mmCIF file of C-alpha atoms and ligand atoms in Angstrom:
data_model
loop_
_atom_site.group_PDB
_atom_site.id
_atom_site.type_symbol
_atom_site.label_atom_id
_atom_site.label_comp_id
_atom_site.label_asym_id
_atom_site.label_seq_id
_atom_site.Cartn_x
_atom_site.Cartn_y
_atom_site.Cartn_z
ATOM 1 C CA MET A 15 96.263 83.500 95.778
ATOM 2 C CA LEU A 16 94.510 86.468 96.201
ATOM 3 C CA VAL A 17 96.152 89.805 97.677
ATOM 4 C CA VAL A 18 93.409 92.151 98.849
ATOM 5 C CA VAL A 19 94.791 95.463 98.410
ATOM 6 C CA SER A 20 93.720 97.730 101.009
ATOM 7 C CA LYS A 21 95.447 101.116 99.892
ATOM 8 C CA THR A 22 93.227 104.175 100.886
ATOM 9 C CA ARG A 23 90.662 101.665 102.645
ATOM 10 C CA SER A 24 89.923 102.523 106.381
ATOM 11 C CA ILE A 25 90.762 100.084 109.203
ATOM 12 C CA GLU A 26 87.138 99.095 109.598
ATOM 13 C CA SER A 27 86.327 98.219 106.299
ATOM 14 C CA ILE A 28 89.577 95.934 106.207
ATOM 15 C CA MET A 29 88.660 94.377 109.431
ATOM 16 C CA GLU A 30 85.564 93.066 107.621
ATOM 17 C CA ILE A 31 87.187 91.471 105.116
ATOM 18 C CA TYR A 32 89.793 90.048 107.781
ATOM 19 C CA ASN A 33 86.813 88.933 109.891
ATOM 20 C CA GLN A 34 85.680 86.765 106.656
ATOM 21 C CA GLY A 35 89.102 84.919 107.225
ATOM 22 C CA HIS A 36 91.180 86.867 104.692
ATOM 23 C CA ARG A 37 94.966 87.357 105.788
ATOM 24 C CA SER A 38 96.938 88.783 103.008
ATOM 25 C CA PHE A 39 96.876 92.339 102.098
ATOM 26 C CA GLY A 40 98.542 94.626 99.996
ATOM 27 C CA GLU A 41 99.723 98.395 100.318
ATOM 28 C CA ASN A 42 101.531 100.647 98.173
ATOM 29 C CA ARG A 43 102.649 103.380 100.561
ATOM 30 C CA VAL A 44 105.098 102.777 103.389
ATOM 31 C CA GLN A 45 103.480 105.511 105.743
ATOM 32 C CA GLU A 46 100.008 104.123 105.334
ATOM 33 C CA LEU A 47 101.300 100.436 105.578
ATOM 34 C CA LEU A 48 102.826 101.162 108.973
ATOM 35 C CA GLU A 49 99.993 103.022 110.520
ATOM 36 C CA LYS A 50 97.951 100.064 109.641
ATOM 37 C CA GLN A 51 100.455 97.241 110.483
ATOM 38 C CA ALA A 52 100.519 99.107 114.115
ATOM 39 C CA VAL A 53 97.061 98.681 115.298
ATOM 40 C CA MET A 54 95.725 95.423 112.885
ATOM 41 C CA PRO A 55 95.957 91.961 114.074
ATOM 42 C CA LYS A 56 99.703 90.456 113.835
ATOM 43 C CA ASP A 57 98.631 87.511 111.665
ATOM 44 C CA ILE A 58 98.168 89.590 108.705
ATOM 45 C CA LYS A 59 100.659 89.233 105.949
ATOM 46 C CA TRP A 60 101.745 92.421 104.782
ATOM 47 C CA HIS A 61 102.316 92.993 100.829
ATOM 48 C CA MET A 62 104.199 95.824 99.674
ATOM 49 C CA ILE A 63 103.082 96.217 95.937
ATOM 50 C CA GLY A 64 103.905 99.897 95.398
ATOM 51 C CA HIS A 65 107.241 101.626 94.424
ATOM 52 C CA LEU A 66 109.872 101.129 97.233
ATOM 53 C CA GLN A 67 112.040 103.808 98.286
ATOM 54 C CA LYS A 68 115.290 102.548 99.867
ATOM 55 C CA ASN A 69 115.612 104.608 102.896
ATOM 56 C CA LYS A 70 112.198 103.114 103.727
ATOM 57 C CA VAL A 71 113.378 99.658 103.467
ATOM 58 C CA LYS A 72 114.051 99.625 107.249
ATOM 59 C CA LEU A 73 110.880 100.654 108.299
ATOM 60 C CA ILE A 74 108.664 97.628 106.941
ATOM 61 C CA ALA A 75 112.239 95.009 107.074
ATOM 62 C CA PRO A 76 110.833 93.381 110.412
ATOM 63 C CA PHE A 77 107.436 92.194 109.527
ATOM 64 C CA ILE A 78 106.770 92.271 105.679
ATOM 65 C CA SER A 79 106.009 89.183 104.176
ATOM 66 C CA LEU A 80 106.396 89.931 100.435
ATOM 67 C CA ILE A 81 107.916 92.816 98.416
ATOM 68 C CA HIS A 82 106.310 92.799 95.042
ATOM 69 C CA SER A 83 108.205 95.599 93.724
ATOM 70 C CA ILE A 84 111.770 95.080 93.484
ATOM 71 C CA ASP A 85 113.129 97.564 90.476
ATOM 72 C CA SER A 86 116.668 97.744 91.083
ATOM 73 C CA LEU A 87 119.765 96.069 92.281
ATOM 74 C CA GLU A 88 120.580 98.736 95.052
ATOM 75 C CA LEU A 89 116.903 98.265 96.379
ATOM 76 C CA LEU A 90 117.424 94.520 96.602
ATOM 77 C CA LYS A 91 120.574 94.789 98.562
ATOM 78 C CA VAL A 92 119.138 97.079 100.986
ATOM 79 C CA VAL A 93 116.299 94.392 101.611
ATOM 80 C CA ASP A 94 119.128 92.085 102.060
ATOM 81 C CA LYS A 95 121.120 94.359 104.263
ATOM 82 C CA GLU A 96 117.867 95.018 106.552
ATOM 83 C CA ALA A 97 116.445 91.569 106.279
ATOM 84 C CA LYS A 98 120.055 90.690 107.698
ATOM 85 C CA ARG A 99 119.651 93.153 110.663
ATOM 86 C CA ASN A 100 116.236 91.662 111.667
ATOM 87 C CA ASP A 101 117.668 88.321 111.519
ATOM 88 C CA ARG A 102 115.055 87.147 109.040
ATOM 89 C CA ILE A 103 114.681 86.257 104.845
ATOM 90 C CA ILE A 104 112.490 88.518 103.151
ATOM 91 C CA ASP A 105 110.674 87.298 100.326
ATOM 92 C CA VAL A 106 110.955 89.436 96.895
ATOM 93 C CA LEU A 107 109.211 89.333 93.625
ATOM 94 C CA LEU A 108 111.295 91.185 90.597
ATOM 95 C CA GLN A 109 108.987 93.620 88.798
ATOM 96 C CA LEU A 110 109.432 93.494 85.069
ATOM 97 C CA LYS A 111 108.092 96.444 83.191
ATOM 98 C CA ILE A 112 105.650 95.370 80.602
ATOM 99 C CA ALA A 113 103.320 98.528 80.275
ATOM 100 C CA LYS A 114 104.240 101.167 77.515
ATOM 101 C CA GLU A 115 103.463 104.122 79.698
ATOM 102 C CA GLU A 116 106.229 105.698 80.874
ATOM 103 C CA SER A 117 105.328 106.324 84.454
ATOM 104 C CA LYS A 118 105.658 102.851 85.494
ATOM 105 C CA TYR A 119 108.590 101.401 87.435
ATOM 106 C CA GLY A 120 110.014 98.080 86.729
ATOM 107 C CA LEU A 121 113.172 96.210 85.245
ATOM 108 C CA SER A 122 113.812 95.396 81.859
ATOM 109 C CA LYS A 123 114.374 91.853 81.007
ATOM 110 C CA GLU A 124 118.400 92.087 81.212
ATOM 111 C CA ALA A 125 118.370 93.959 84.378
ATOM 112 C CA LEU A 126 115.974 91.449 86.013
ATOM 113 C CA SER A 127 118.334 88.593 84.805
ATOM 114 C CA ASP A 128 121.360 90.098 86.384
ATOM 115 C CA LEU A 129 119.632 90.466 89.570
ATOM 116 C CA ILE A 130 118.786 86.832 89.272
ATOM 117 C CA ARG A 131 122.623 86.498 89.130
ATOM 118 C CA ALA A 132 123.214 88.313 92.517
ATOM 119 C CA LYS A 133 124.373 85.336 94.142
ATOM 120 C CA GLU A 134 126.018 86.885 97.351
ATOM 121 C CA LEU A 135 122.535 88.190 98.742
ATOM 122 C CA GLU A 136 121.546 85.606 101.415
ATOM 123 C CA ASN A 137 118.819 87.215 103.214
ATOM 124 C CA VAL A 138 116.480 87.790 100.569
ATOM 125 C CA ARG A 139 114.727 85.044 98.629
ATOM 126 C CA ILE A 140 113.422 85.838 95.033
ATOM 127 C CA VAL A 141 110.467 84.019 94.709
ATOM 128 C CA GLY A 142 108.991 85.259 91.331
ATOM 129 C CA MET A 143 107.907 88.179 89.483
ATOM 130 C CA MET A 144 105.528 90.949 89.124
ATOM 131 C CA GLY A 145 103.832 93.198 86.140
ATOM 132 C CA MET A 146 101.322 95.357 85.531
ATOM 133 C CA ALA A 147 99.787 95.798 82.269
ATOM 134 C CA SER A 148 98.594 99.072 80.607
ATOM 135 C CA PHE A 149 95.941 101.091 81.950
ATOM 136 C CA THR A 150 93.736 100.398 78.803
ATOM 137 C CA SER A 151 90.223 99.235 77.773
ATOM 138 C CA ASP A 152 91.914 97.294 75.064
ATOM 139 C CA GLN A 153 91.706 93.672 76.237
ATOM 140 C CA SER A 154 93.757 92.433 73.397
ATOM 141 C CA MET A 155 96.577 94.570 74.340
ATOM 142 C CA VAL A 156 96.434 93.540 78.096
ATOM 143 C CA LYS A 157 96.680 90.022 77.022
ATOM 144 C CA LYS A 158 99.589 90.616 74.934
ATOM 145 C CA GLU A 159 101.422 92.337 77.810
ATOM 146 C CA PHE A 160 100.387 89.313 80.335
ATOM 147 C CA ASP A 161 101.623 86.740 77.814
ATOM 148 C CA LEU A 162 104.807 88.536 77.429
ATOM 149 C CA LEU A 163 105.310 88.414 81.354
ATOM 150 C CA LYS A 164 104.683 84.829 81.351
ATOM 151 C CA ARG A 165 106.875 83.914 78.986
ATOM 152 C CA SER A 166 109.634 86.019 80.582
ATOM 153 C CA PHE A 167 108.555 84.408 83.868
ATOM 154 C CA ASP A 168 109.217 81.017 82.066
ATOM 155 C CA GLU A 169 112.278 82.097 80.657
ATOM 156 C CA ILE A 170 113.605 83.455 83.807
ATOM 157 C CA LYS A 171 112.470 80.394 85.919
ATOM 158 C CA ASN A 172 114.564 78.203 83.572
ATOM 159 C CA MET A 173 117.799 80.253 83.987
ATOM 160 C CA GLU A 174 120.645 78.187 85.551
ATOM 161 C CA ASN A 175 120.668 80.730 88.825
ATOM 162 C CA THR A 176 117.088 80.551 89.123
ATOM 163 C CA THR A 177 116.090 78.483 92.097
ATOM 164 C CA ASN A 178 112.976 76.081 92.515
ATOM 165 C CA GLN A 179 111.576 78.738 94.970
ATOM 166 C CA PHE A 180 110.935 80.978 92.003
ATOM 167 C CA LYS A 181 107.222 79.999 91.167
ATOM 168 C CA GLU A 182 105.074 83.091 91.903
ATOM 169 C CA LEU A 183 103.711 85.446 89.068
ATOM 170 C CA SER A 184 101.806 88.374 90.449
ATOM 171 C CA MET A 185 99.811 89.781 87.661
ATOM 172 C CA GLY A 186 96.202 90.964 87.559
ATOM 173 C CA MET A 187 94.039 93.660 89.261
ATOM 174 C CA SER A 188 90.217 94.193 89.605
ATOM 175 C CA GLY A 189 89.733 95.239 85.947
ATOM 176 C CA ASP A 190 91.958 92.368 84.215
ATOM 177 C CA TYR A 191 92.319 89.883 86.967
ATOM 178 C CA LYS A 192 90.352 87.185 84.688
ATOM 179 C CA ILE A 193 92.768 87.703 81.901
ATOM 180 C CA ALA A 194 95.708 87.636 84.072
ATOM 181 C CA ILE A 195 94.528 84.263 85.375
ATOM 182 C CA GLU A 196 93.982 82.830 81.891
ATOM 183 C CA CYS A 197 97.444 83.851 81.189
ATOM 184 C CA GLY A 198 99.110 82.166 84.182
ATOM 185 C CA SER A 199 98.751 84.477 87.214
ATOM 186 C CA THR A 200 99.594 82.564 90.322
ATOM 187 C CA MET A 201 98.772 85.706 92.503
ATOM 188 C CA ILE A 202 96.241 88.524 91.898
ATOM 189 C CA ARG A 203 96.036 91.879 93.632
ATOM 190 C CA VAL A 204 92.440 93.004 93.787
ATOM 191 C CA GLY A 205 91.189 96.031 95.458
ATOM 192 C CA SER A 206 88.295 98.253 94.165
ATOM 193 C CA LEU A 207 86.446 95.019 93.174
ATOM 194 C CA VAL A 208 86.849 93.563 96.979
ATOM 195 C CA PHE A 209 86.091 96.641 98.898
ATOM 196 C CA ASN A 210 83.086 97.866 96.188
ATOM 197 C CA ALA A 211 81.304 94.774 95.935
HETATM 198 C C1 PLP B 303 96.190 99.642 93.461
HETATM 199 C C2 PLP B 303 96.641 98.244 93.077
HETATM 200 C C3 PLP B 303 96.105 97.250 92.686
HETATM 201 C C4 PLP B 303 94.750 96.863 92.675
HETATM 202 O O1 PLP B 303 93.999 97.760 92.132
HETATM 203 P P1 PLP B 303 92.422 97.809 91.828
HETATM 204 O O2 PLP B 303 92.150 98.278 90.636
HETATM 205 O O3 PLP B 303 91.812 98.677 93.190
HETATM 206 O O4 PLP B 303 92.135 96.233 92.175
HETATM 207 C C5 PLP B 303 97.039 96.161 92.026
HETATM 208 N N1 PLP B 303 98.219 96.522 92.183
HETATM 209 C C6 PLP B 303 98.946 97.604 92.285
HETATM 210 C C7 PLP B 303 100.335 97.802 92.199
HETATM 211 C C8 PLP B 303 98.227 98.821 92.787
HETATM 212 O O5 PLP B 303 98.854 99.897 93.047
#
C-alpha cells in the first residue's frame, strides 16, 4: 500500500490528493499532524512515520491509525497505556536501524526481538516492521540494506511469539521505492514524488 507523506505540505495540496480518493497520509511531527487532523476529513487514516517522543503519545493516541516508528520498549509501553486510556488498540511497526548513519533512529535486531516478547501489552498490536535505507545514490548499497531488512523481517515473523498479524514491511520512499518493492516492501512512504508530480 501507498502512504502519501504529507509533511510540510499545505492542507490545500493534501486535499487535492484526498479528492482523488487517497486516504492514508503520513506525518513525522506531532504538532503538524495535530493541526492537520483537526481540520481535515475524519476518514483520513493518519500514520506517524517520524521519531515519536513519549510525552506526545497521548496527543495522537485517540486517532492515530498506525505508528511506524517504535524505537524503544519504553515508547511501546506508553503507546499501550495511552491506547488503553482511549479504549482502543493501536497498530504499530517496530523500526529497525539498518542505515549506517548515526542520526537514524531505530532498534537493533536483538532489541526488536525483545519487544516482540513483551507479552503483557494488550492494547498495542505489532503488525510489522519499518526501516529506512541510507541517504545515498549508491543503489547497490540501498538494495543491500533493504535485503537485510527483509531477511530480519522474515526471521522475526517466524519467531514463536510473533502473531499472524505481523505482515507489514514499511520501506521505500520517493528515491528508492522501486528497489524497496523488489525487496519485498508491503508499504511505501512517498512524499516528494506525489506532490511534485
Ligand atoms: C519524509 C519521509 C518520507 C518521504 O520522503 P520522500 O523522499 O519525500 O518520498 C518517508 N519516510 C519518512 C520516515 C520520512 O520522514
